[in-house]
Every structure is written in C-alpha cells, then in structure tokens.
Amino acid sequence: MSEDVQGQAAEASESSESSEATIAVHWREEGVYPPPPKFIGQANASDPAILDRFAEENFPECFREYADLLHWDEYWHTTLDTSDPPFWKWFTGGKLNASYNCVDRHLARDRNKAALIWVPEPEDAGDTVVTYQELYRQVNEFAAVLQDLGVQAGDRVTLHMPMVPELPVTMLACARLGVVHSQVFAGFSGAACGGRIADSGSKILITMDAFYRSGDLLDHKVKADEAVEAARKEGQEVDRVLVWRRFPGQYSAKTPMVEGRDVFVDELLADHKGAVVEPVSMPAEAPLFLMYTSGTTGRPKGCQHSTGGYLSYVAGTSKFYQDIHPEDTYWCMADIGWITGHSYIVYGPLALGTTTVLYEGTPNYPDAGRPWRIAERLGVNIFHTSPTAIRMLRKVGPDEPAKYDYHFKHMTTVGEPIEPEVYRWYYNTVGKGEAVIVDTWWQTETGGFIGTGLPGLFAMKPGSCGPAALGIYLDIFDENGDPIPKGSGKAGNIVARNPWPGIFQTIWGQPERFVSTYFAKYNKDPDSKDWHDWPYFAGDGAVQAEDGYFRILGRVDDVINVAGHRLGTKELESSALAVQEVAEAAAVPVVDDVRGRVVEMYIALKPGYEASPEIVGKVKTAIETDIGKIARPKNIWIVPDMPKTRSGKIMRRVIASVSNFTDVGDITTLANPEIVDKIRDQVQSAKRAKGEEQRELSEAEAHEIKSYGEQE
Ligand code: WTA
C-alpha cells in the first residue's frame, strides 16, 4: 500500500525555539497499515465501544474489567485508593493469589494443555512440554521446599536464573507463599546480583548450575559465590543457595558447592514428592516481586510491583493488546530476567491460561533461521521481540523467514524505538504481510504497556508506538508542565496524567527517590490527594502527531538504552573509576544500527600513568565484573583530559558528539577547549581505522547526542 497515505512531512517551523525538552522534530509522516480483516474478525477488542468504557470519565472504575479477568478470594471495596499520593493502592480490600490465578484455576478445563513449552538451545535436544497439571505439581513441590526452609509471606528471595522452565516454577512457588521474588537477569555478573541481594535483604539465592548460550554450557554457579561475597560486603548474609541443575542428578558447573550453604534443588524436591501447598491469599496491594532497573545514580532501583493491580493489568493488556486467545501459541523471545518476561512470558499469558513458549538461547544460534524453525515447529501464531533482535535477524538472515512455513497473526515490538525501515521488514518479511504489529511503549516501572494501539482498532504506523493504552491518559509536557499540543511537531517529556493498576508501588527501600524521580517534576502541590496533581514523569522524550500517535525519541536522563536494556551511565562510570589508574570516566551513547545504542567509555588517567592496553583491559574487566558482559563498552578511549566546564563538570555531550562523528556544538564554555581537537583526532582516526565511522544521524538522534548529559 501507499507509503504516503498520511500525507506530507509534519510541519515544523525552523524558527521554533529549541530548549532541552521542547525540540522541533522533523520527520516524514509514515504511511499506515490497517489491520488485516482476518485479524479484526477474531480480535479480542474489535468493538470501538471499549474505548468509551475506558474513557477518562469512567476512570478508575474502568479497570474493574481487567481485575474481573482474575479469581479473587475476596472482592475489593475500593478500586483506587488515593489517600497517600503518589503511593496508589489498587483494588484495596481485595485478596488473591497470583500462583492460583496462573495455575490452579486452569486445571478444571485445561489440565493437560501445555502451559510452557521450553525450547533448549541445543537444537537436537527436544522440547520440554509442561502442562498445567505438571506446572501445578512442580510449583507445589517447590513451594513445599521453600516452606520447609522457613520462608514466609513478605520475605524477599533473589533469583539469578537462566531461561529454563524452573524459573517460572520458582517465581510461581514464591507467589504461592506470598514471598517476594527478585529475579536478576542471568547475564548480569555475580557482583551485580550481590548488590541486588543486599538491597532487597534476601537471605536465599536461587540459581542454576549452568545454561547454554551461543553453543556453550556456561558455568553459572560461579556467579552465586561472587554474589554471596558481594552481598556480604554490603552487610547481607545469604544463608542458603539453592541450585537447580540444568541436567537433574548431574552437576554441570566446575565451581564446588559450599558445605552447609549450597543445596541441589532436585535433592530437596525428592522429599516433597506430591506435596500440596495451599496458596496464601494475599492482599491486592501486597508486593509480588521486585525488578531492578538502572537509574541516574549508581544504586539500582528495585521496582516493587503489587499482586492485584499488577496481575490485573498484565492479564488485561495480554488479552487486548497481545490478543491472546486460549488456543493461541504465544512466543515472547525476551528474557524473563527483564520486565517484559515477567509480564508477557509468565504472568500475563499464564493468567489467561494460554501456552507460552520459552527459549533458552540466542536467537541466531546456530543460524538466523532458528526463530522461524521454532515458530514453524510449534505453530507459534503470536510473536514478541525487540527491535535489536529484529535488526540482527534482518542483518544476518534477511531471506530466512520465507523459507519456513509459519504464520503469525500478531507480532510485538518493545524496548526501543524501531526504525521505519526495520519495521517494514518485520511487517513484510517476518509477518509475511499477514500479521499486525503492536509497538508497545512501556517500562520496568509501568508493569505493562502504556503507549500502544489496540491491534484490531488502530492502524499501524512504523516508528510510532501508537496512542495511549486503554485507561491511560498520556500527554507531552514542556519543562514547565504545560502540555505541548499534538501535531505541533515539538517534542517534550511524555507523561501519564493518571495512575493505573500496573504502575510500580515504590522503589524498594527508597520511597523518597520514588517520589523525586517520577513525580516531583510535575507535581505542583505535594499535599494534594487528587491524582490529577501527580502526573507520572517517564523520563522519555516523545512527540505526538496530529492523529494522536506518539513517537518515542529516547531517554532524557543519564540512561543508555543498549539493545533494549537500560544501563545507568553512573553505574558504568563508577565501575571504571574503581580501576586504580583511572582518574575520570565518562560513558556516552553511540548510535548503532543493530543494538540501537552502544556505550563508549572515555577515561582520563591519574598523573604518572601512561595509557596502555592493560588499563583498557582492566576497565573492561571491571565493568564485566560489576555489571555483566551486556554492559561492556564498544570502545574504551584513554584521553589526555576530558572536556570540562570551568566548574569542572565533564561535558558529556562533547565527547558523545565526537564518538558519533557529529558537530560538537558550542564549546566556548569549556575551560579547556583545545582538548576537543585532540580527542577528535585520536578517537575518530582510531574509529575510521576500525571501519566504525558513523553514518549520518537522523535529526532526533543528533538531538539526543548533542544534548546528552545536559539534563541534570
Ligand atoms: C524504551 C522495557 C520506544 C524507553 C519494557 C523506556 C521504548 C525504556 C519502547 C524502558 C518502544 C520501551 N518504543 N522506546 N516501544 N519500549 N522503550 O524498563 O526509553 O527495560 O523508557 O522496559 O525503553 O526500558 P525497560
């Protein structure tokens, strides 16, 4: 269909003033794709009346419709309690159990239906199918193990597990007891895990001995020892390390078990065969889990999600946006170690009683046809992934999808802005022109999608996430909190004007930071008990087109989104600063055609030290050890000095511009302007030699780079 249905480029006057939050964005209005009639015919939401039901005049009661998808032991008396803003409470008075909702209640009808289909990375290994009955058995038995160890409702337990069925089993067993799980992405280092153990006050760590990644069976247990050590340094003792075995009965790690502390889960389970543990009926506002995410300070934020509000929200959005029907086979290729996996691999799909696919490994292992073979073999009809994975699969196997006989009705993209060109490959080649694409904008903090269109009712527009989700009233504010009108071509900060059931409840142990980071910016009256006075500041820049669709431009804070994963620059920098020779460190984003952004690290050395490959190696190791391989900078540049203001602040936007081969802008406020040319010569010639010269940046990219680090 025509690319130009939507007409001409958005009008944006050259003279429009350009402040940090209010920038003029010039981009071509993309053509829209209407959803295929076949999709509309079967969609869970195809009647526009749903939009009226969730209109602002029906807030907050509209969210009963989501909560009614669950089984409640006791019905709530207050849908939204706003007595202590912005600590919203949803469905107060209500009681429920998340594990009961995701497992037990499906037994009557779907006992022998697959709940999980696990695809191990080695292709000859065969899938593991876990039926709802089997899931019930495993969750109960593991809950009995936890109970035996004295774990109780409200306790926190840290998980550091790979993509195996034992991970959802562990999460659901915790939920069964009202225990708050905190799963740390398996790719994070032991030290990063230890920091999260300490922050959450966990006495138990649950891990696995090993898992496959790109063809190797990695020793994962070694990280548990590092984690326990790191937690101890922060004053938190871990009493028990429970080790699942990738191959039960056989230990696949080289790291020895620690006597008295470490135990194999399969051995403990042997004592609890057939155990049944009553699900503990939890208040709706009881925390279900913590999910840590990076922020602008070094200390990660443990986002605390509730039981009733969160589960309602992910069930509702899975139904209407993922369009999950009982007979669908749904595959989200994310990792459960991120919020996407929690909400849209585990809790949402299982609450709806569908079949959810889990894949252990890398998407292009052993080749770029792997995802499509899995989809064909399992009859996957709903597929969910990130722009990074799509870019990568497009790069290494542009013609692979056509070789396989699978048919998606629905595809999701999440985690980063997706370029229209990549979107079109996703639509035409992966989706074969048959599937809707749902671009979902949300965050660890939001629990579920908050910016996206209902796939049966809204046309798709490449590069835009769409309108606000049901019952969410999104807006774009300028720095003063004044709304920027849609269609003005100006960008600002995207906000949600209202609370919703999936929003996190607080930052674990840091309630003031919760208020200051997300609400202080636009709250004008801290004493107000009216939710209208507490817009949620998401930390993303965005622009709203005339048709109401939002286009997300990226972070406005010191967070770099690498392949859909948020890395805090302060975390990266403090890790580099721990290296003895390093005096100063600055991390900047570099535009990358596969991973969206990658990190480059600039280092200045203490007097008396010479630049050397060893120091570069030390910085790299420090970052891998403190955070994990995913945070490894693409390049580490040791420079003679950093560009600094007279007050000594490193001008990150200047080095970011150098790394991205873009104009460094105004440097007259620098104390040492002469350093800029030196750094540019050094870095750009090294990059050219490596073939890393940057393509020309889009306007939005250039804006991000040129203003990087200025919003402090
Ligand atoms: C970015 C992931 C553009 C955004 C669910 C947000 C997106 C951050 C999109 C949250 C999207 C997420 N389009 N950008 N559809 N989805 N983002 O917490 O900058 O890992 O603030 O949650 O990713 O990342 P997080």
XYZ file of C-alpha atoms and ligand atoms in Angstrom:
737
model
C 0.000 0.000 0.000
C 0.990 3.578 -0.470
C 3.639 4.881 1.854
C 2.179 8.314 1.677
C -1.382 7.811 2.830
C -0.717 10.058 5.725
C 0.493 12.858 3.531
C 3.380 15.162 3.830
C 6.133 15.588 6.342
C 4.998 17.026 9.635
C 5.130 20.766 9.636
C 7.680 22.164 11.989
C 8.859 25.669 11.720
C 12.588 26.236 11.642
C 12.224 29.141 13.981
C 10.533 27.120 16.707
C 12.533 27.582 19.837
C 14.580 24.633 20.878
C 15.083 24.048 24.579
C 16.120 20.808 26.213
C 12.649 19.351 26.374
C 10.996 21.241 23.597
C 12.662 20.420 20.365
C 11.318 20.596 16.896
C 11.214 17.191 15.324
C 11.191 16.917 11.590
C 10.379 13.530 10.276
C 8.413 12.102 7.483
C 4.920 11.017 8.451
C 4.924 7.318 7.745
C 2.234 5.516 5.817
C -0.112 3.458 7.944
C -1.088 -0.181 7.615
C -4.641 -1.119 8.528
C -5.020 -4.414 10.411
C -5.964 -7.322 8.105
C -9.733 -8.096 8.128
C -8.982 -11.651 9.199
C -7.294 -10.326 12.307
C -10.113 -7.918 13.119
C -12.638 -10.740 12.757
C -11.097 -12.683 15.602
C -9.684 -9.863 17.772
C -10.453 -9.704 21.469
C -11.029 -5.998 21.060
C -12.758 -5.138 17.801
C -15.683 -3.059 19.027
C -14.789 0.608 19.443
C -17.157 0.732 22.432
C -14.195 -0.457 24.512
C -12.614 2.981 24.030
C -15.645 4.610 25.644
C -15.606 2.159 28.518
C -12.035 3.257 29.293
C -12.603 6.959 28.674
C -11.484 9.366 31.358
C -14.966 9.863 32.790
C -15.048 6.148 33.628
C -11.718 6.158 35.448
C -10.808 4.395 37.712
C -13.778 2.002 37.663
C -12.965 1.055 34.054
C -10.143 -1.108 35.387
C -12.642 -3.458 37.012
C -12.764 -5.014 33.577
C -9.120 -6.089 33.945
C -9.473 -7.200 37.548
C -12.506 -9.282 36.626
C -10.260 -11.468 34.479
C -8.844 -12.869 37.733
C -10.100 -15.064 40.518
C -10.439 -13.075 43.738
C -10.707 -14.793 47.106
C -12.246 -11.600 48.384
C -13.627 -8.814 46.265
C -12.159 -5.317 46.738
C -14.079 -2.428 48.276
C -12.092 0.482 46.792
C -10.928 0.407 43.185
C -8.350 3.165 43.629
C -7.248 4.447 47.000
C -5.536 7.834 46.606
C -5.140 8.648 50.301
C -1.318 8.675 50.198
C -0.185 10.097 46.835
C 1.666 9.045 44.790
C 1.623 5.663 46.552
C -1.530 4.492 44.821
C -3.359 1.420 46.036
C -5.499 -0.542 43.628
C -8.359 -2.887 44.487
C -7.963 -2.408 48.237
C -9.788 -4.875 50.398
C -9.370 -7.480 47.669
C -7.453 -10.712 48.221
C -5.999 -13.130 45.728
C -3.073 -15.395 44.979
C -1.047 -14.971 41.791
C 0.032 -18.601 41.584
C -3.567 -19.776 41.973
C -4.557 -17.433 39.165
C -1.796 -18.575 36.829
C -2.004 -22.287 37.572
C -4.717 -23.851 39.749
C -7.724 -22.192 38.233
C -6.900 -23.519 34.759
C -6.847 -27.156 35.860
C -10.581 -27.742 35.635
C -10.658 -27.081 31.917
C -7.067 -27.250 30.732
C -5.293 -29.729 32.974
C -3.454 -31.356 30.098
C -2.888 -28.323 27.965
C 0.680 -27.071 27.579
C 1.335 -24.159 29.889
C 5.013 -23.855 28.982
C 6.895 -25.209 26.019
C 10.577 -24.937 26.661
C 12.996 -24.987 23.747
C 16.561 -25.676 24.901
C 19.311 -24.036 22.892
C 20.947 -27.239 21.515
C 18.763 -27.930 18.533
C 18.794 -31.689 18.840
C 17.704 -31.631 22.486
C 13.938 -31.750 22.039
C 11.370 -29.534 23.731
C 10.051 -29.885 27.248
C 6.296 -29.509 27.472
C 4.955 -28.559 30.892
C 1.191 -28.978 31.101
C -0.879 -27.005 33.586
C -1.158 -30.160 35.685
C 2.595 -30.618 35.610
C 3.169 -26.952 36.383
C 0.815 -27.312 39.348
C 2.812 -30.272 40.622
C 6.175 -28.556 40.227
C 5.053 -25.265 41.736
C 3.553 -27.027 44.745
C 6.584 -29.186 45.343
C 8.975 -26.274 45.123
C 6.716 -24.171 47.344
C 6.962 -27.003 49.870
C 10.759 -26.797 49.657
C 10.668 -23.064 50.330
C 8.210 -23.505 53.162
C 10.474 -26.105 54.685
C 13.309 -23.568 54.683
C 11.120 -21.250 56.721
C 10.475 -18.667 54.012
C 7.339 -16.652 54.689
C 4.984 -14.203 53.041
C 6.688 -10.827 52.663
C 10.251 -12.244 52.686
C 12.379 -11.430 49.664
C 14.187 -14.137 47.738
C 16.681 -13.382 44.963
C 16.713 -15.493 41.805
C 19.571 -15.464 39.319
C 18.243 -17.908 36.794
C 18.530 -18.507 33.057
C 15.690 -19.151 30.602
C 14.537 -22.549 31.831
C 11.090 -23.734 32.985
C 12.431 -23.887 36.535
C 12.414 -20.078 36.512
C 8.634 -19.618 36.166
C 8.200 -22.563 38.538
C 10.343 -20.752 41.114
C 8.544 -17.440 40.629
C 5.124 -19.061 40.954
C 6.189 -21.056 44.014
C 7.259 -17.791 45.659
C 3.973 -16.180 44.647
C 2.091 -19.134 46.100
C 3.569 -18.324 49.509
C 3.338 -14.544 49.163
C 7.143 -14.431 49.017
C 8.523 -11.503 47.014
C 10.799 -12.739 44.241
C 13.551 -10.638 42.752
C 14.863 -12.213 39.582
C 18.166 -10.825 38.329
C 18.941 -11.273 34.619
C 21.331 -14.248 34.306
C 23.648 -12.211 32.076
C 24.360 -9.863 34.975
C 27.519 -10.528 36.923
C 27.712 -12.110 40.361
C 28.594 -8.719 41.835
C 25.537 -7.070 40.282
C 23.389 -9.889 41.655
C 25.003 -9.472 45.078
C 24.168 -5.773 45.128
C 20.536 -6.615 44.472
C 20.545 -9.339 47.136
C 21.791 -6.803 49.660
C 19.394 -4.075 48.582
C 16.394 -6.373 48.862
C 17.568 -8.067 52.065
C 17.338 -11.596 50.653
C 18.651 -14.477 52.745
C 18.136 -17.002 49.998
C 19.578 -17.057 46.500
C 18.137 -19.428 43.921
C 20.260 -20.175 40.892
C 21.137 -22.869 38.368
C 24.437 -24.623 37.852
C 24.746 -23.955 34.126
C 22.942 -22.992 30.944
C 23.543 -22.825 27.217
C 24.393 -19.606 25.472
C 25.578 -19.488 21.843
C 26.564 -23.129 21.931
C 28.470 -23.148 25.224
C 27.354 -24.640 28.502
C 28.291 -21.794 30.853
C 29.201 -22.273 34.491
C 26.642 -20.079 36.219
C 27.137 -21.315 39.772
C 30.405 -19.394 39.974
C 28.370 -16.197 39.943
C 26.450 -17.319 43.021
C 29.667 -17.413 45.030
C 30.572 -13.925 43.817
C 27.069 -12.714 44.587
C 27.126 -14.017 48.148
C 30.503 -12.380 48.668
C 29.341 -9.052 47.228
C 26.191 -9.124 49.379
C 28.258 -9.866 52.473
C 30.392 -6.790 51.806
C 27.195 -4.777 51.934
C 26.191 -6.426 55.197
C 23.744 -9.020 53.895
C 24.328 -12.682 54.730
C 22.939 -15.311 52.402
C 22.055 -18.423 54.400
C 21.159 -20.694 51.539
C 21.979 -21.021 47.885
C 19.512 -23.310 46.149
C 20.997 -24.713 42.968
C 18.751 -26.129 40.267
C 20.625 -28.446 37.962
C 20.376 -27.964 34.213
C 20.503 -31.751 33.984
C 18.946 -33.035 37.229
C 21.178 -35.500 39.051
C 24.249 -34.317 37.202
C 26.312 -31.272 38.150
C 27.346 -29.195 35.146
C 29.389 -26.485 36.893
C 33.031 -26.673 37.909
C 32.585 -24.442 40.924
C 32.312 -26.519 44.098
C 29.218 -26.482 46.278
C 29.706 -24.799 49.646
C 29.037 -27.178 52.506
C 26.139 -26.117 54.716
C 25.089 -23.290 52.403
C 24.536 -24.698 48.919
C 21.973 -27.371 48.144
C 20.733 -29.026 44.979
C 17.068 -28.363 44.415
C 16.444 -31.750 42.830
C 17.639 -33.411 46.051
C 15.356 -31.256 48.204
C 12.420 -31.938 45.905
C 12.800 -35.668 46.439
C 11.478 -35.161 49.979
C 8.409 -33.282 48.791
C 7.006 -35.515 46.071
C 3.307 -34.878 45.620
C 3.259 -32.097 48.224
C 0.370 -29.667 48.003
C 0.770 -26.190 49.437
C -2.304 -24.037 49.912
C -1.936 -20.751 48.055
C -1.697 -17.905 50.575
C -4.454 -15.390 49.994
C -2.658 -12.059 49.684
C -3.968 -8.513 49.924
C -4.189 -6.902 46.484
C -1.517 -4.374 47.434
C 0.963 -6.957 48.781
C 4.168 -6.880 46.730
C 4.501 -9.688 44.195
C 8.053 -9.057 43.022
C 10.929 -6.622 42.699
C 12.554 -5.877 39.376
C 15.745 -3.861 39.489
C 16.488 -1.255 36.883
C 19.188 1.346 36.331
C 18.806 4.966 37.213
C 20.874 8.089 37.216
C 22.715 7.232 40.426
C 24.820 4.146 40.902
C 22.294 2.467 43.196
C 19.829 0.401 41.153
C 16.142 0.821 41.738
C 14.128 -2.149 42.974
C 10.773 -1.512 41.340
C 8.141 -3.043 43.592
C 5.092 -4.445 41.837
C 1.820 -5.321 43.516
C -0.151 -8.549 43.373
C -3.684 -7.442 42.470
C -3.070 -4.333 40.394
C -0.114 -5.759 38.503
C -1.712 -9.108 37.730
C -4.941 -7.445 36.593
C -3.021 -5.090 34.363
C -0.874 -7.724 32.662
C -3.867 -10.038 32.223
C -5.933 -7.242 30.661
C -3.187 -5.995 28.363
C -2.263 -9.568 27.354
C -5.870 -10.126 26.371
C -6.496 -6.933 24.443
C -3.069 -5.977 23.125
C -1.381 -9.353 22.743
C -4.762 -10.631 21.593
C -4.187 -13.901 23.394
C -6.955 -16.476 22.966
C -6.991 -19.821 24.770
C -5.988 -21.697 21.616
C -3.031 -19.485 20.708
C 0.616 -20.465 20.896
C 2.424 -17.426 22.110
C 6.150 -16.833 21.997
C 7.904 -13.884 23.542
C 11.613 -14.120 22.784
C 12.621 -11.768 25.627
C 14.336 -12.971 28.781
C 12.336 -13.480 31.968
C 15.132 -11.573 33.709
C 13.582 -8.352 32.362
C 10.162 -6.880 32.987
C 8.977 -7.985 29.536
C 9.495 -11.586 30.523
C 7.757 -11.200 33.860
C 4.701 -9.526 32.398
C 4.454 -11.097 28.966
C 6.085 -14.515 29.220
C 4.976 -15.525 32.682
C 2.230 -13.603 34.455
C 0.056 -12.244 31.635
C -0.094 -15.324 29.393
C -0.411 -17.780 32.281
C -3.136 -15.720 33.951
C -5.064 -16.146 30.707
C -4.319 -19.881 30.559
C -2.510 -19.840 27.256
C 0.553 -21.741 26.045
C 3.718 -19.707 26.414
C 6.986 -20.660 24.730
C 10.356 -20.211 26.457
C 13.603 -20.334 24.516
C 16.886 -20.823 26.316
C 19.367 -19.400 23.881
C 20.428 -16.758 21.410
C 18.063 -16.035 18.507
C 20.690 -16.632 15.823
C 22.074 -19.865 17.221
C 23.071 -21.918 15.303
C 21.907 -19.682 12.447
C 19.447 -16.915 11.643
C 16.719 -19.404 10.733
C 16.356 -20.655 14.305
C 13.418 -18.490 15.433
C 11.457 -19.312 12.306
C 12.100 -23.046 12.661
C 10.832 -22.877 16.230
C 7.767 -20.926 15.112
C 7.047 -23.424 12.339
C 7.527 -26.495 14.501
C 5.422 -25.259 17.426
C 2.767 -23.456 15.407
C 3.519 -20.153 17.106
C 0.978 -17.566 15.992
C 1.833 -14.662 18.300
C 5.443 -13.491 18.289
C 7.015 -10.884 20.527
C 10.513 -9.435 20.349
C 12.660 -6.293 20.357
C 13.971 -4.013 17.607
C 17.513 -5.195 18.377
C 16.597 -8.811 17.668
C 14.724 -7.786 14.528
C 17.666 -5.693 13.262
C 20.056 -8.517 13.979
C 17.945 -11.192 12.272
C 17.435 -8.869 9.332
C 21.134 -8.295 9.031
C 22.246 -11.899 9.222
C 19.301 -13.643 7.578
C 17.093 -11.287 5.578
C 15.621 -14.096 3.495
C 15.289 -16.733 6.213
C 11.637 -16.200 7.222
C 10.385 -17.040 3.720
C 11.942 -20.488 3.990
C 9.674 -21.565 6.828
C 6.003 -22.333 6.924
C 4.798 -20.436 9.938
C 2.005 -17.900 10.120
C 1.826 -15.135 12.678
C -1.385 -13.255 13.295
C 0.303 -10.860 15.667
C 3.794 -9.533 16.341
C 5.015 -7.231 19.086
C 7.975 -4.913 19.267
C 9.191 -3.486 22.554
C 12.068 -1.834 24.298
C 13.413 0.742 21.881
C 12.246 2.936 19.075
C 12.100 0.931 15.855
C 13.222 2.495 12.593
C 10.516 2.542 9.907
C 12.744 0.587 7.523
C 13.276 -2.191 10.052
C 9.569 -2.110 10.858
C 8.741 -2.714 7.226
C 10.994 -5.777 7.102
C 9.284 -7.068 10.228
C 5.892 -6.490 8.645
C 6.572 -7.769 5.134
C 9.166 -10.463 5.633
C 8.714 -11.804 9.156
C 4.955 -11.222 9.276
C 4.532 -12.077 5.592
C 2.087 -9.205 5.386
C -0.443 -11.248 7.394
C 0.271 -10.114 10.929
C -0.464 -6.968 12.843
C 2.477 -5.306 14.562
C 1.914 -3.904 18.002
C 4.632 -1.457 19.030
C 4.437 -1.260 22.800
C 5.983 1.554 24.787
C 6.387 0.944 28.495
C 8.962 0.499 31.250
C 10.005 -1.680 34.156
C 8.172 0.842 36.303
C 4.886 0.723 34.415
C 4.339 -3.045 34.765
C 2.684 -3.316 31.368
C 2.172 -1.492 28.084
C 1.044 2.116 28.435
C 1.562 3.518 24.949
C 0.231 1.284 22.163
C -2.804 0.805 19.955
C -5.445 -1.910 20.109
C -4.460 -4.035 17.129
C -7.985 -4.620 15.826
C -8.972 -0.979 16.053
C -5.940 1.119 15.208
C -3.828 1.217 12.098
C -0.125 0.586 12.478
C 2.338 3.376 11.844
C 6.019 2.442 11.511
C 8.151 4.131 14.158
C 5.245 5.177 16.407
C 4.051 3.172 19.370
C 0.532 4.439 18.740
C -1.954 6.152 21.030
C -2.207 5.768 24.805
C -3.276 2.351 26.068
C -6.787 1.850 27.482
C -7.403 3.863 30.629
C -4.048 5.693 30.380
C -4.127 9.393 29.601
C -0.753 10.248 28.091
C 0.405 13.730 27.357
C 3.558 15.581 26.371
C 4.686 18.336 28.692
C 7.297 21.004 28.270
C 9.755 21.784 31.050
C 7.155 23.893 32.857
C 4.495 21.229 32.815
C 2.462 22.836 30.066
C 1.040 20.392 27.541
C 2.527 20.544 24.055
C -0.316 20.310 21.564
C -0.416 17.307 19.294
C 0.618 17.879 15.725
C 2.835 20.807 16.703
C 5.951 18.921 15.654
C 7.516 19.700 19.006
C 8.842 17.110 21.362
C 8.788 17.156 25.139
C 8.542 14.804 28.076
C 5.929 12.079 27.871
C 3.788 11.755 30.998
C 0.872 9.663 32.152
C -1.574 12.023 33.780
C -3.228 9.288 35.836
C -2.348 6.201 37.897
C -3.118 2.724 36.545
C -3.156 -0.718 38.168
C 0.186 -1.894 36.736
C 2.297 1.021 37.966
C 5.011 0.080 40.460
C 4.250 0.855 44.064
C 7.577 2.280 45.144
C 11.319 1.835 44.861
C 12.209 -0.793 47.403
C 13.659 0.951 50.446
C 13.791 4.352 48.714
C 10.317 5.897 48.814
C 11.706 9.452 48.557
C 13.534 8.538 45.380
C 10.266 7.123 44.008
C 8.584 10.483 44.539
C 11.503 12.631 43.422
C 12.361 10.683 40.265
C 8.892 10.105 38.865
C 6.501 12.641 40.350
C 8.284 15.682 41.743
C 8.940 17.180 38.335
C 5.308 17.901 37.518
C 3.627 17.870 40.927
C 2.687 21.386 41.971
C 1.157 20.573 45.340
C 2.821 17.845 47.415
C -0.140 17.839 49.821
C -2.732 17.163 47.175
C -4.687 13.932 47.481
C -6.089 14.333 43.996
C -4.454 12.055 41.434
C -4.794 14.783 38.807
C -1.978 16.633 40.560
C 0.512 13.772 40.220
C 1.483 13.179 36.584
C 3.944 10.320 36.120
C 7.219 11.503 34.528
C 8.582 8.613 32.468
C 11.979 10.052 31.551
C 11.409 9.643 27.802
C 11.277 12.328 25.160
C 8.405 11.972 22.697
C 6.371 13.778 20.097
C 2.666 13.404 19.339
C 1.442 13.562 15.762
C -1.814 15.147 14.664
C -3.529 11.741 14.683
C -2.697 11.277 18.380
C 0.048 8.701 17.836
C 3.138 9.012 19.996
C 6.655 8.589 18.740
C 9.170 7.861 21.465
C 12.542 9.527 20.962
C 14.528 8.004 23.812
C 15.685 8.730 27.325
C 16.104 12.259 28.625
C 18.179 11.170 31.637
C 21.610 9.579 32.022
C 20.472 6.162 30.965
C 21.738 4.487 27.799
C 19.374 2.010 26.169
C 21.577 -0.766 24.775
C 19.645 -3.387 22.853
C 16.553 -2.550 24.867
C 18.384 -2.754 28.186
C 18.774 0.279 30.342
C 22.284 0.938 31.576
C 22.925 3.735 34.019
C 25.934 5.825 32.996
C 26.792 6.417 36.644
C 26.974 2.657 37.224
C 29.329 2.238 34.270
C 31.447 5.175 35.306
C 31.776 4.198 38.933
C 32.882 0.765 37.850
C 35.603 2.278 35.647
C 36.630 4.670 38.425
C 37.337 1.728 40.690
C 40.321 0.881 38.496
C 43.362 2.217 40.274
C 44.887 4.183 37.389
C 41.651 5.907 36.407
C 41.054 9.498 37.439
C 37.944 10.320 35.424
C 35.422 8.345 33.417
C 32.543 9.304 31.175
C 30.182 6.929 29.370
C 28.388 8.130 26.267
C 25.896 6.575 23.827
C 26.869 5.807 20.250
C 24.213 5.187 17.629
C 24.397 1.589 16.416
C 22.448 0.020 13.596
C 21.831 -3.267 15.390
C 21.767 -2.510 19.096
C 20.191 0.923 18.941
C 22.815 2.461 21.181
C 26.128 1.139 22.409
C 28.350 2.584 25.105
C 31.746 4.184 24.614
C 33.794 4.953 27.666
C 36.254 7.814 27.972
C 38.959 7.554 30.583
C 41.499 10.075 31.881
C 44.361 8.699 33.949
C 45.830 9.859 37.221
C 49.164 11.691 36.938
C 52.137 9.412 36.445
C 50.290 6.729 34.460
C 50.698 6.066 30.754
C 47.882 4.868 28.521
C 48.197 1.154 27.800
C 46.147 -1.775 26.542
C 46.390 -3.238 30.064
C 44.466 -0.331 31.534
C 41.815 -0.679 28.845
C 41.612 -4.367 29.743
C 41.241 -3.564 33.425
C 38.378 -1.170 32.792
C 36.646 -3.733 30.601
C 37.032 -6.431 33.232
C 35.809 -4.091 35.958
C 32.613 -3.382 34.044
C 32.055 -7.039 33.205
C 32.605 -7.991 36.817
C 30.475 -5.266 38.347
C 27.609 -5.277 35.886
C 27.981 -8.015 33.293
C 29.000 -8.618 29.700
C 25.965 -6.769 28.362
C 27.446 -3.539 29.664
C 30.827 -3.988 28.002
C 31.685 -0.759 26.162
C 32.248 -0.961 22.442
C 35.364 1.158 22.838
C 37.332 2.482 25.757
C 39.310 5.600 24.921
C 42.089 6.787 27.161
C 42.282 10.526 26.509
C 44.745 13.136 27.816
C 41.943 15.079 29.506
C 38.166 15.419 29.486
C 36.429 18.477 28.073
C 35.237 20.299 31.176
C 33.323 23.382 32.136
C 35.012 25.929 34.359
C 33.243 24.371 37.308
C 34.849 21.034 36.453
C 31.817 19.224 35.048
C 32.619 16.810 32.227
C 30.763 17.902 29.081
C 29.450 14.552 28.004
C 27.658 15.981 25.000
C 31.006 16.992 23.501
C 32.558 13.542 23.680
C 29.267 11.927 22.636
C 29.370 14.113 19.517
C 32.959 13.098 18.836
C 32.116 9.408 19.128
C 29.156 9.880 16.796
C 31.044 11.986 14.232
C 28.661 14.843 14.693
C 29.202 18.529 15.281
C 30.375 19.193 18.852
C 28.341 22.377 19.102
C 29.177 25.303 21.328
C 32.407 24.742 23.256
C 33.007 28.302 24.374
C 32.031 27.459 27.946
C 34.805 24.885 28.215
C 37.757 25.532 30.477
C 39.959 23.564 28.073
C 38.514 23.945 24.549
C 41.830 22.923 22.968
C 41.311 19.360 24.159
C 38.378 18.833 21.805
C 40.501 18.727 18.653
C 42.965 16.341 20.248
C 40.232 13.958 21.330
C 38.528 14.182 17.977
C 41.719 13.340 16.100
C 42.538 10.462 18.393
C 39.109 8.876 18.548
C 37.866 9.457 15.047
C 41.037 8.251 13.361
C 41.014 5.110 15.509
C 37.364 4.548 14.639
C 37.954 5.114 10.953
C 40.765 2.588 11.051
C 38.333 0.069 12.533
C 35.652 0.855 9.975
C 33.440 2.384 12.647
C 32.750 5.677 11.013
C 29.240 6.772 11.880
C 26.549 7.132 9.254
C 24.781 10.465 9.213
C 22.480 10.750 12.205
C 18.785 11.409 11.927
C 17.574 14.649 13.396
C 16.242 13.000 16.538
C 19.453 11.013 17.023
C 21.566 14.102 16.542
C 19.480 15.958 19.092
C 19.895 13.178 21.631
C 23.657 13.080 21.174
C 24.156 16.832 21.165
C 22.177 17.331 24.346
C 23.473 14.230 26.076
C 24.103 14.700 29.770
C 22.771 18.241 29.833
C 19.634 17.447 31.837
C 20.986 17.241 35.331
C 12.404 2.436 25.942
C 11.155 -2.263 28.729
C 10.492 3.250 22.022
C 12.034 3.743 26.614
C 9.685 -2.655 28.552
C 11.680 3.306 28.021
C 10.782 2.181 24.033
C 12.663 2.193 28.271
C 9.712 1.308 23.730
C 12.167 1.211 29.284
C 9.046 1.464 22.466
C 10.483 0.819 25.700
N 9.471 2.445 21.665
N 11.163 3.135 23.185
N 8.052 0.667 22.090
N 9.563 0.481 24.790
N 11.238 1.833 25.259
O 12.462 -0.531 31.754
O 13.149 4.599 26.602
O 13.753 -2.090 30.252
O 11.797 4.323 28.975
O 11.317 -1.650 29.946
O 12.831 1.576 26.992
O 13.032 0.106 29.404
P 12.704 -1.071 30.400
